[in-house]
Amino acid sequence: MTSAVLPSAPHRTGAPPDDLAAAAAAALAAVRERTPLVQCLTNEVTTNLVANALLALGASPAMAAVPGEAQELAGVAGAVLVNLGTPGPDQRACVAPTVAAAAGAGVPWVLDPVAVGVLSVRTRLAGALLAERPAVVRGNASEVRALAGHASGGRGVDALDGVDAAADAATAVAALTGGVVAVSGPVDLVTDGTRTVRLTVGDPLLTAITGAGCALGGLVATFAAVTDPFTAAVGASTALGVAAERAARDAHGPASFQVALVDELYRLTPDTLRAGVRDAAAVTA
Amino acid sequence: MTSAVLPSAPHRTGAPPDDLAAAAAAALAAVRERTPLVQCLTNEVTTNLVANALLALGASPAMAAVPGEAQELAGVAGAVLVNLGTPGPDQRACVAPTVAAAAGAGVPWVLDPVAVGVLSVRTRLAGALLAERPAVVRGNASEVRALAGHASGGRGVDALDGVDAAADAATAVAALTGGVVAVSGPVDLVTDGTRTVRLTVGDPLLTAITGAGCALGGLVATFAAVTDPFTAAVGASTALGVAAERAARDAHGPASFQVALVDELYRLTPDTLRAGVRDAAAVTA
Amino acid sequence: MTSAVLPSAPHRTGAPPDDLAAAAAAALAAVRERTPLVQCLTNEVTTNLVANALLALGASPAMAAVPGEAQELAGVAGAVLVNLGTPGPDQRACVAPTVAAAAGAGVPWVLDPVAVGVLSVRTRLAGALLAERPAVVRGNASEVRALAGHASGGRGVDALDGVDAAADAATAVAALTGGVVAVSGPVDLVTDGTRTVRLTVGDPLLTAITGAGCALGGLVATFAAVTDPFTAAVGASTALGVAAERAARDAHGPASFQVALVDELYRLTPDTLRAGVRDAAAVTA
């Protein structure tokens, strides 16, 4: 899908992505109907929020992270999340068999390369995991640039680089994995290396809580259990962004915002998500 | 205690269990007065919620889960909780000496067999632990059926089986341990193999958050520090259920429900709990 | 700084500590401007709250707790937190190289000796760490007394001893480390062995949630990234206390209090903190 670039809205195409909006809405309806099992190897700092965000959207999250158990669910799950935020010995022992079980069963898996490029253990681990063809890689600009081998000024989970600075890196990573790359930031970018969508949705309070990015990784996995990876990344990014915009309305600060964010994920309807994608998305290449 | 079954309310006896209600209320008063130390080996996903739920009810929770420390508190605690939700190497190394320290000191301990029957490591561990005579086993129907060796369609912490499907299993597990079994669900069931109480209390939002079952396990342990195991299971189940009903009134979704749930546990009075048991409980055998 | 003790307010000097109040306010402004990286080895029970409290105050918290990674950030961070609440094998492997990296780079580090004196593994670890000269030790009275070798009736994170019972112990620990000791309680005490400040600020609900002390340790580290350890301890204790007083106003219980506490840390201004220190602090020696 290519498109002309309009002068007054550099990244916006002439036609709204109605098909993408409809597909995202249908995916949310499918999540609510099927309650997909999502097996998560996640981040000890944010596990609780990720589990609650997935429950709120409609998934059945499992956080089985013990060697010998992690892979048992991966092969029968709807999707698998691998978040590298706290890659301790147990998690490292789980990652390879979990990803292998998912791959062997045709279960899509999502890689969230938290703080890759800054810390050494996870950077090596993430590099090796790219060869296992994650359906979606979800990171901030610094992380995606690091995955692609670009220099980065990142210092953990902050996104110091803008999403545009990561566009080439995202395309490069997508070419490497054959999958989709979702770059989070004030504007989100989703690409499969050919198609690229930018999403202008969300609220700055998402950066004032720990775990918004981790939750997004889990939401992408949830959507990936019921739809294609590109729609999954767009649907999840928009779902979180729309929920954030609604949550920010009455929030007194980041903690009340987080409570409202999960509530709004629970209250999100397919129709609202469809409208959200139509408002937020611009197909740019 | 046996009772006739009334035609119009199949599981309800003619007389409300005033003695049980009074005992539960007295136990809550004792918790508030004595602040029992409850040593918890718990689930990494939900540790924070369990600790806060126990503080709210009036306990002094300790989450000492390091080999060499876990058993130090078990022998001097009022009660011990062993939740198998994330049975990593450290927890597995702690479980046996912790349970042994509790048993040696006459401290009641509660087993929460999270996802037993679905995942292999914890299923083996739980089987071995039944021989250590937990004062209370608290699980959902799938988990209790798995403990009893029944086939189950469970897939983690979901309760796919209704509580009635687990009644025989609960009786079998109680016969094995000599203790009490509490089965959670839309209707809760508590049995010691002879006496059985069903409790109709709670709110569906309890299934929309992670950790409600884990919190209940901790609440059962808290009550078990000050009363007999049967009253403990009835009191804790009703306390959580009544708090849930109150929390659901103004909740906008699962996260605001969870905040209100802990607040309501904090605000729960012995009189409210007494009324809750009277309203919710039906002695059925 | 020495002062006369007024009869009507035993611990209050004649002159309010305007310089200390101004220094704390300037430090908060510096945190907001510089977003210091604070590397935290923290407590699995409360990691999420600590991260969110630090984000709310204005820090960039990193919870890198994997051997091989923990020390990578310590040398480039603004400050380091070592909380001994859950000293498992991984954390124990991280502590020494993390503290060494901080010391080697001149980065201040804060020791939070959770439940020291009650549990053996952490008690030994904390004893060894005192020799590494933490800039600030932050504990409750029982913990500080245990560090100083006094007998204690502590049973975990409860503070059974009042702050006055720990004043001599705090002075002794400060003499040992050459740093500052902050004792938390209904009244907080901060000393460097020469100067002592008592702070009357906070709310009893701080003891009804898990992690308030852990959060305070992290806030001390955040302030220590931008100011001297004494001002850091006073500023952080007052910031948490003022936020708690505001949070308690509309709280319905401990969970809504915790949400509001983080919100209020986010909303705290340097002017409010300056007024808070002036109202709360009494220089007593």
PDB file of N, CA and C in Angstrom, chain B residues 106-174:
ATOM      1  N   GLY B 106       3.102 -26.006  65.343  1.00  0.00           N
ATOM      2  CA  GLY B 106       1.643 -25.996  65.458  1.00  0.00           C
ATOM      3  C   GLY B 106       0.993 -24.787  64.821  1.00  0.00           C
ATOM      4  N   VAL B 107       1.668 -24.187  63.858  1.00  0.00           N
ATOM      5  CA  VAL B 107       1.125 -23.007  63.156  1.00  0.00           C
ATOM      6  C   VAL B 107       0.324 -23.486  61.953  1.00  0.00           C
ATOM      7  N   PRO B 108      -0.940 -23.084  61.837  1.00  0.00           N
ATOM      8  CA  PRO B 108      -1.734 -23.533  60.693  1.00  0.00           C
ATOM      9  C   PRO B 108      -1.189 -22.957  59.385  1.00  0.00           C
ATOM     10  N   TRP B 109      -1.265 -23.768  58.337  1.00  0.00           N
ATOM     11  CA  TRP B 109      -0.810 -23.257  57.038  1.00  0.00           C
ATOM     12  C   TRP B 109      -1.846 -23.539  55.976  1.00  0.00           C
ATOM     13  N   VAL B 110      -1.891 -22.651  54.993  1.00  0.00           N
ATOM     14  CA  VAL B 110      -2.906 -22.675  53.938  1.00  0.00           C
ATOM     15  C   VAL B 110      -2.216 -22.909  52.604  1.00  0.00           C
ATOM     16  N   LEU B 111      -2.737 -23.837  51.829  1.00  0.00           N
ATOM     17  CA  LEU B 111      -2.202 -24.145  50.496  1.00  0.00           C
ATOM     18  C   LEU B 111      -3.119 -23.564  49.429  1.00  0.00           C
ATOM     19  N   ASP B 112      -2.546 -22.745  48.548  1.00  0.00           N
ATOM     20  CA  ASP B 112      -3.283 -22.202  47.401  1.00  0.00           C
ATOM     21  C   ASP B 112      -2.651 -22.797  46.141  1.00  0.00           C
ATOM     22  N   PRO B 113      -3.286 -23.813  45.564  1.00  0.00           N
ATOM     23  CA  PRO B 113      -2.670 -24.577  44.472  1.00  0.00           C
ATOM     24  C   PRO B 113      -2.948 -23.968  43.099  1.00  0.00           C
ATOM     25  N   VAL B 114      -2.439 -22.754  42.872  1.00  0.00           N
ATOM     26  CA  VAL B 114      -2.749 -22.000  41.646  1.00  0.00           C
ATOM     27  C   VAL B 114      -2.348 -22.781  40.385  1.00  0.00           C
ATOM     28  N   ALA B 115      -3.311 -22.973  39.513  1.00  0.00           N
ATOM     29  CA  ALA B 115      -3.083 -23.607  38.200  1.00  0.00           C
ATOM     30  C   ALA B 115      -2.580 -25.040  38.309  1.00  0.00           C
ATOM     31  N   VAL B 116      -2.787 -25.650  39.454  1.00  0.00           N
ATOM     32  CA  VAL B 116      -2.460 -27.069  39.574  1.00  0.00           C
ATOM     33  C   VAL B 116      -3.390 -27.865  38.658  1.00  0.00           C
ATOM     34  N   GLY B 117      -2.834 -28.850  38.015  1.00  0.00           N
ATOM     35  CA  GLY B 117      -3.589 -29.636  37.040  1.00  0.00           C
ATOM     36  C   GLY B 117      -3.313 -29.179  35.621  1.00  0.00           C
ATOM     37  N   VAL B 118      -2.764 -27.973  35.493  1.00  0.00           N
ATOM     38  CA  VAL B 118      -2.471 -27.434  34.166  1.00  0.00           C
ATOM     39  C   VAL B 118      -0.972 -27.459  33.906  1.00  0.00           C
ATOM     40  N   LEU B 119      -0.199 -27.094  34.907  1.00  0.00           N
ATOM     41  CA  LEU B 119       1.247 -26.939  34.737  1.00  0.00           C
ATOM     42  C   LEU B 119       1.955 -27.945  35.632  1.00  0.00           C
ATOM     43  N   SER B 120       3.030 -28.525  35.122  1.00  0.00           N
ATOM     44  CA  SER B 120       3.560 -29.750  35.723  1.00  0.00           C
ATOM     45  C   SER B 120       4.342 -29.533  37.011  1.00  0.00           C
ATOM     46  N   VAL B 121       5.163 -28.478  37.072  1.00  0.00           N
ATOM     47  CA  VAL B 121       6.043 -28.324  38.238  1.00  0.00           C
ATOM     48  C   VAL B 121       5.213 -28.163  39.502  1.00  0.00           C
ATOM     49  N   ARG B 122       4.239 -27.269  39.433  1.00  0.00           N
ATOM     50  CA  ARG B 122       3.422 -27.010  40.622  1.00  0.00           C
ATOM     51  C   ARG B 122       2.488 -28.178  40.942  1.00  0.00           C
ATOM     52  N   THR B 123       2.070 -28.908  39.930  1.00  0.00           N
ATOM     53  CA  THR B 123       1.183 -30.037  40.183  1.00  0.00           C
ATOM     54  C   THR B 123       1.897 -31.097  41.014  1.00  0.00           C
ATOM     55  N   ARG B 124       3.148 -31.375  40.650  1.00  0.00           N
ATOM     56  CA  ARG B 124       3.931 -32.329  41.462  1.00  0.00           C
ATOM     57  C   ARG B 124       4.139 -31.792  42.876  1.00  0.00           C
ATOM     58  N   LEU B 125       4.450 -30.501  42.964  1.00  0.00           N
ATOM     59  CA  LEU B 125       4.721 -29.893  44.263  1.00  0.00           C
ATOM     60  C   LEU B 125       3.481 -29.943  45.155  1.00  0.00           C
ATOM     61  N   ALA B 126       2.346 -29.616  44.593  1.00  0.00           N
ATOM     62  CA  ALA B 126       1.112 -29.611  45.375  1.00  0.00           C
ATOM     63  C   ALA B 126       0.760 -31.006  45.868  1.00  0.00           C
ATOM     64  N   GLY B 127       0.969 -31.984  45.017  1.00  0.00           N
ATOM     65  CA  GLY B 127       0.676 -33.356  45.422  1.00  0.00           C
ATOM     66  C   GLY B 127       1.472 -33.750  46.659  1.00  0.00           C
ATOM     67  N   ALA B 128       2.752 -33.384  46.643  1.00  0.00           N
ATOM     68  CA  ALA B 128       3.596 -33.703  47.796  1.00  0.00           C
ATOM     69  C   ALA B 128       3.159 -32.934  49.038  1.00  0.00           C
ATOM     70  N   LEU B 129       2.698 -31.699  48.839  1.00  0.00           N
ATOM     71  CA  LEU B 129       2.355 -30.859  49.981  1.00  0.00           C
ATOM     72  C   LEU B 129       1.078 -31.306  50.696  1.00  0.00           C
ATOM     73  N   LEU B 130       0.187 -31.968  49.971  1.00  0.00           N
ATOM     74  CA  LEU B 130      -1.044 -32.432  50.624  1.00  0.00           C
ATOM     75  C   LEU B 130      -0.732 -33.331  51.815  1.00  0.00           C
ATOM     76  N   ALA B 131       0.369 -34.077  51.722  1.00  0.00           N
ATOM     77  CA  ALA B 131       0.743 -34.977  52.811  1.00  0.00           C
ATOM     78  C   ALA B 131       1.179 -34.213  54.059  1.00  0.00           C
ATOM     79  N   GLU B 132       1.463 -32.924  53.884  1.00  0.00           N
ATOM     80  CA  GLU B 132       1.904 -32.110  55.028  1.00  0.00           C
ATOM     81  C   GLU B 132       0.728 -31.472  55.762  1.00  0.00           C
ATOM     82  N   ARG B 133      -0.490 -31.887  55.397  1.00  0.00           N
ATOM     83  CA  ARG B 133      -1.690 -31.544  56.145  1.00  0.00           C
ATOM     84  C   ARG B 133      -1.926 -30.040  56.274  1.00  0.00           C
ATOM     85  N   PRO B 134      -2.161 -29.379  55.152  1.00  0.00           N
ATOM     86  CA  PRO B 134      -2.560 -27.967  55.255  1.00  0.00           C
ATOM     87  C   PRO B 134      -3.870 -27.840  56.031  1.00  0.00           C
ATOM     88  N   ALA B 135      -3.949 -26.828  56.866  1.00  0.00           N
ATOM     89  CA  ALA B 135      -5.198 -26.585  57.611  1.00  0.00           C
ATOM     90  C   ALA B 135      -6.333 -26.265  56.655  1.00  0.00           C
ATOM     91  N   VAL B 136      -6.015 -25.518  55.595  1.00  0.00           N
ATOM     92  CA  VAL B 136      -7.005 -25.188  54.572  1.00  0.00           C
ATOM     93  C   VAL B 136      -6.333 -25.270  53.208  1.00  0.00           C
ATOM     94  N   VAL B 137      -7.044 -25.884  52.268  1.00  0.00           N
ATOM     95  CA  VAL B 137      -6.685 -25.781  50.851  1.00  0.00           C
ATOM     96  C   VAL B 137      -7.698 -24.850  50.219  1.00  0.00           C
ATOM     97  N   ARG B 138      -7.211 -23.788  49.536  1.00  0.00           N
ATOM     98  CA  ARG B 138      -8.114 -22.858  48.884  1.00  0.00           C
ATOM     99  C   ARG B 138      -7.830 -22.815  47.396  1.00  0.00           C
ATOM    100  N   GLY B 139      -8.773 -23.212  46.583  1.00  0.00           N
ATOM    101  CA  GLY B 139      -8.569 -23.176  45.144  1.00  0.00           C
ATOM    102  C   GLY B 139      -9.881 -22.994  44.420  1.00  0.00           C
ATOM    103  N   ASN B 140      -9.796 -22.887  43.078  1.00  0.00           N
ATOM    104  CA  ASN B 140     -11.045 -22.888  42.328  1.00  0.00           C
ATOM    105  C   ASN B 140     -11.413 -24.341  42.016  1.00  0.00           C
ATOM    106  N   ALA B 141     -12.538 -24.516  41.355  1.00  0.00           N
ATOM    107  CA  ALA B 141     -13.043 -25.872  41.153  1.00  0.00           C
ATOM    108  C   ALA B 141     -12.058 -26.724  40.351  1.00  0.00           C
ATOM    109  N   SER B 142     -11.472 -26.143  39.306  1.00  0.00           N
ATOM    110  CA  SER B 142     -10.531 -26.909  38.482  1.00  0.00           C
ATOM    111  C   SER B 142      -9.346 -27.375  39.307  1.00  0.00           C
ATOM    112  N   GLU B 143      -8.846 -26.480  40.135  1.00  0.00           N
ATOM    113  CA  GLU B 143      -7.659 -26.818  40.924  1.00  0.00           C
ATOM    114  C   GLU B 143      -7.964 -27.893  41.961  1.00  0.00           C
ATOM    115  N   VAL B 144      -9.104 -27.769  42.604  1.00  0.00           N
ATOM    116  CA  VAL B 144      -9.450 -28.761  43.630  1.00  0.00           C
ATOM    117  C   VAL B 144      -9.716 -30.120  42.993  1.00  0.00           C
ATOM    118  N   ARG B 145     -10.347 -30.101  41.836  1.00  0.00           N
ATOM    119  CA  ARG B 145     -10.552 -31.365  41.126  1.00  0.00           C
ATOM    120  C   ARG B 145      -9.217 -31.994  40.723  1.00  0.00           C
ATOM    121  N   ALA B 146      -8.284 -31.138  40.280  1.00  0.00           N
ATOM    122  CA  ALA B 146      -6.976 -31.669  39.902  1.00  0.00           C
ATOM    123  C   ALA B 146      -6.263 -32.280  41.107  1.00  0.00           C
ATOM    124  N   LEU B 147      -6.365 -31.601  42.254  1.00  0.00           N
ATOM    125  CA  LEU B 147      -5.736 -32.137  43.468  1.00  0.00           C
ATOM    126  C   LEU B 147      -6.308 -33.501  43.826  1.00  0.00           C
ATOM    127  N   ALA B 148      -7.588 -33.650  43.581  1.00  0.00           N
ATOM    128  CA  ALA B 148      -8.241 -34.919  43.923  1.00  0.00           C
ATOM    129  C   ALA B 148      -8.032 -35.976  42.847  1.00  0.00           C
ATOM    130  N   GLY B 149      -7.346 -35.578  41.765  1.00  0.00           N
ATOM    131  CA  GLY B 149      -7.064 -36.547  40.720  1.00  0.00           C
ATOM    132  C   GLY B 149      -8.122 -36.668  39.650  1.00  0.00           C
ATOM    133  N   HIS B 150      -9.082 -35.745  39.678  1.00  0.00           N
ATOM    134  CA  HIS B 150     -10.104 -35.767  38.640  1.00  0.00           C
ATOM    135  C   HIS B 150      -9.579 -35.129  37.367  1.00  0.00           C
ATOM    136  N   ALA B 151     -10.149 -35.496  36.283  1.00  0.00           N
ATOM    137  CA  ALA B 151      -9.842 -34.821  35.029  1.00  0.00           C
ATOM    138  C   ALA B 151     -10.391 -33.397  35.112  1.00  0.00           C
ATOM    139  N   SER B 152      -9.755 -32.490  34.406  1.00  0.00           N
ATOM    140  CA  SER B 152     -10.183 -31.103  34.449  1.00  0.00           C
ATOM    141  C   SER B 152      -9.876 -30.434  33.134  1.00  0.00           C
ATOM    142  N   GLY B 153     -10.723 -29.523  32.771  1.00  0.00           N
ATOM    143  CA  GLY B 153     -10.476 -28.734  31.565  1.00  0.00           C
ATOM    144  C   GLY B 153      -9.824 -27.406  31.873  1.00  0.00           C
ATOM    145  N   GLY B 154      -9.245 -27.268  33.053  1.00  0.00           N
ATOM    146  CA  GLY B 154      -8.678 -25.981  33.452  1.00  0.00           C
ATOM    147  C   GLY B 154      -7.528 -25.561  32.563  1.00  0.00           C
ATOM    148  N   ARG B 155      -7.307 -24.275  32.485  1.00  0.00           N
ATOM    149  CA  ARG B 155      -6.155 -23.772  31.734  1.00  0.00           C
ATOM    150  C   ARG B 155      -5.539 -22.626  32.504  1.00  0.00           C
ATOM    151  N   GLY B 156      -5.142 -22.897  33.724  1.00  0.00           N
ATOM    152  CA  GLY B 156      -4.512 -21.862  34.515  1.00  0.00           C
ATOM    153  C   GLY B 156      -5.415 -21.503  35.668  1.00  0.00           C
ATOM    154  N   VAL B 157      -5.586 -20.209  35.882  1.00  0.00           N
ATOM    155  CA  VAL B 157      -6.333 -19.797  37.051  1.00  0.00           C
ATOM    156  C   VAL B 157      -7.812 -19.608  36.771  1.00  0.00           C
ATOM    157  N   ASP B 158      -8.234 -19.853  35.540  1.00  0.00           N
ATOM    158  CA  ASP B 158      -9.664 -19.808  35.287  1.00  0.00           C
ATOM    159  C   ASP B 158     -10.345 -20.966  36.001  1.00  0.00           C
ATOM    160  N   ALA B 159     -11.520 -20.711  36.452  1.00  0.00           N
ATOM    161  CA  ALA B 159     -12.323 -21.799  37.000  1.00  0.00           C
ATOM    162  C   ALA B 159     -13.360 -22.180  35.955  1.00  0.00           C
ATOM    163  N   LEU B 160     -13.046 -23.207  35.198  1.00  0.00           N
ATOM    164  CA  LEU B 160     -14.008 -23.628  34.180  1.00  0.00           C
ATOM    165  C   LEU B 160     -15.077 -24.521  34.786  1.00  0.00           C
ATOM    166  N   ASP B 161     -14.716 -25.167  35.867  1.00  0.00           N
ATOM    167  CA  ASP B 161     -15.678 -26.057  36.508  1.00  0.00           C
ATOM    168  C   ASP B 161     -16.477 -25.275  37.541  1.00  0.00           C
ATOM    169  N   GLY B 162     -17.739 -25.568  37.685  1.00  0.00           N
ATOM    170  CA  GLY B 162     -18.546 -24.969  38.733  1.00  0.00           C
ATOM    171  C   GLY B 162     -18.218 -25.601  40.075  1.00  0.00           C
ATOM    172  N   VAL B 163     -18.655 -24.903  41.107  1.00  0.00           N
ATOM    173  CA  VAL B 163     -18.311 -25.375  42.440  1.00  0.00           C
ATOM    174  C   VAL B 163     -18.954 -26.730  42.740  1.00  0.00           C
ATOM    175  N   ASP B 164     -20.135 -26.975  42.177  1.00  0.00           N
ATOM    176  CA  ASP B 164     -20.795 -28.253  42.447  1.00  0.00           C
ATOM    177  C   ASP B 164     -20.019 -29.413  41.842  1.00  0.00           C
ATOM    178  N   ALA B 165     -19.359 -29.139  40.700  1.00  0.00           N
ATOM    179  CA  ALA B 165     -18.550 -30.181  40.067  1.00  0.00           C
ATOM    180  C   ALA B 165     -17.348 -30.546  40.918  1.00  0.00           C
ATOM    181  N   ALA B 166     -17.025 -29.683  41.877  1.00  0.00           N
ATOM    182  CA  ALA B 166     -15.856 -29.929  42.715  1.00  0.00           C
ATOM    183  C   ALA B 166     -16.226 -30.402  44.118  1.00  0.00           C
ATOM    184  N   ALA B 167     -17.509 -30.559  44.398  1.00  0.00           N
ATOM    185  CA  ALA B 167     -17.907 -30.885  45.774  1.00  0.00           C
ATOM    186  C   ALA B 167     -17.338 -32.230  46.219  1.00  0.00           C
ATOM    187  N   ASP B 168     -17.426 -33.220  45.343  1.00  0.00           N
ATOM    188  CA  ASP B 168     -16.873 -34.529  45.718  1.00  0.00           C
ATOM    189  C   ASP B 168     -15.360 -34.457  45.845  1.00  0.00           C
ATOM    190  N   ALA B 169     -14.740 -33.729  44.934  1.00  0.00           N
ATOM    191  CA  ALA B 169     -13.284 -33.589  44.992  1.00  0.00           C
ATOM    192  C   ALA B 169     -12.867 -32.908  46.282  1.00  0.00           C
ATOM    193  N   ALA B 170     -13.623 -31.889  46.680  1.00  0.00           N
ATOM    194  CA  ALA B 170     -13.288 -31.168  47.911  1.00  0.00           C
ATOM    195  C   ALA B 170     -13.372 -32.099  49.118  1.00  0.00           C
ATOM    196  N   THR B 171     -14.404 -32.904  49.122  1.00  0.00           N
ATOM    197  CA  THR B 171     -14.544 -33.865  50.220  1.00  0.00           C
ATOM    198  C   THR B 171     -13.389 -34.858  50.230  1.00  0.00           C
ATOM    199  N   ALA B 172     -12.976 -35.275  49.053  1.00  0.00           N
ATOM    200  CA  ALA B 172     -11.867 -36.228  48.958  1.00  0.00           C
ATOM    201  C   ALA B 172     -10.564 -35.599  49.440  1.00  0.00           C
ATOM    202  N   VAL B 173     -10.329 -34.349  49.058  1.00  0.00           N
ATOM    203  CA  VAL B 173      -9.099 -33.680  49.485  1.00  0.00           C
ATOM    204  C   VAL B 173      -9.124 -33.454  50.987  1.00  0.00           C
ATOM    205  N   ALA B 174     -10.298 -33.095  51.518  1.00  0.00           N
ATOM    206  CA  ALA B 174     -10.414 -32.889  52.970  1.00  0.00           C
ATOM    207  C   ALA B 174     -10.142 -34.187  53.722  1.00  0.00           C
TER     208      ALA B 174
END
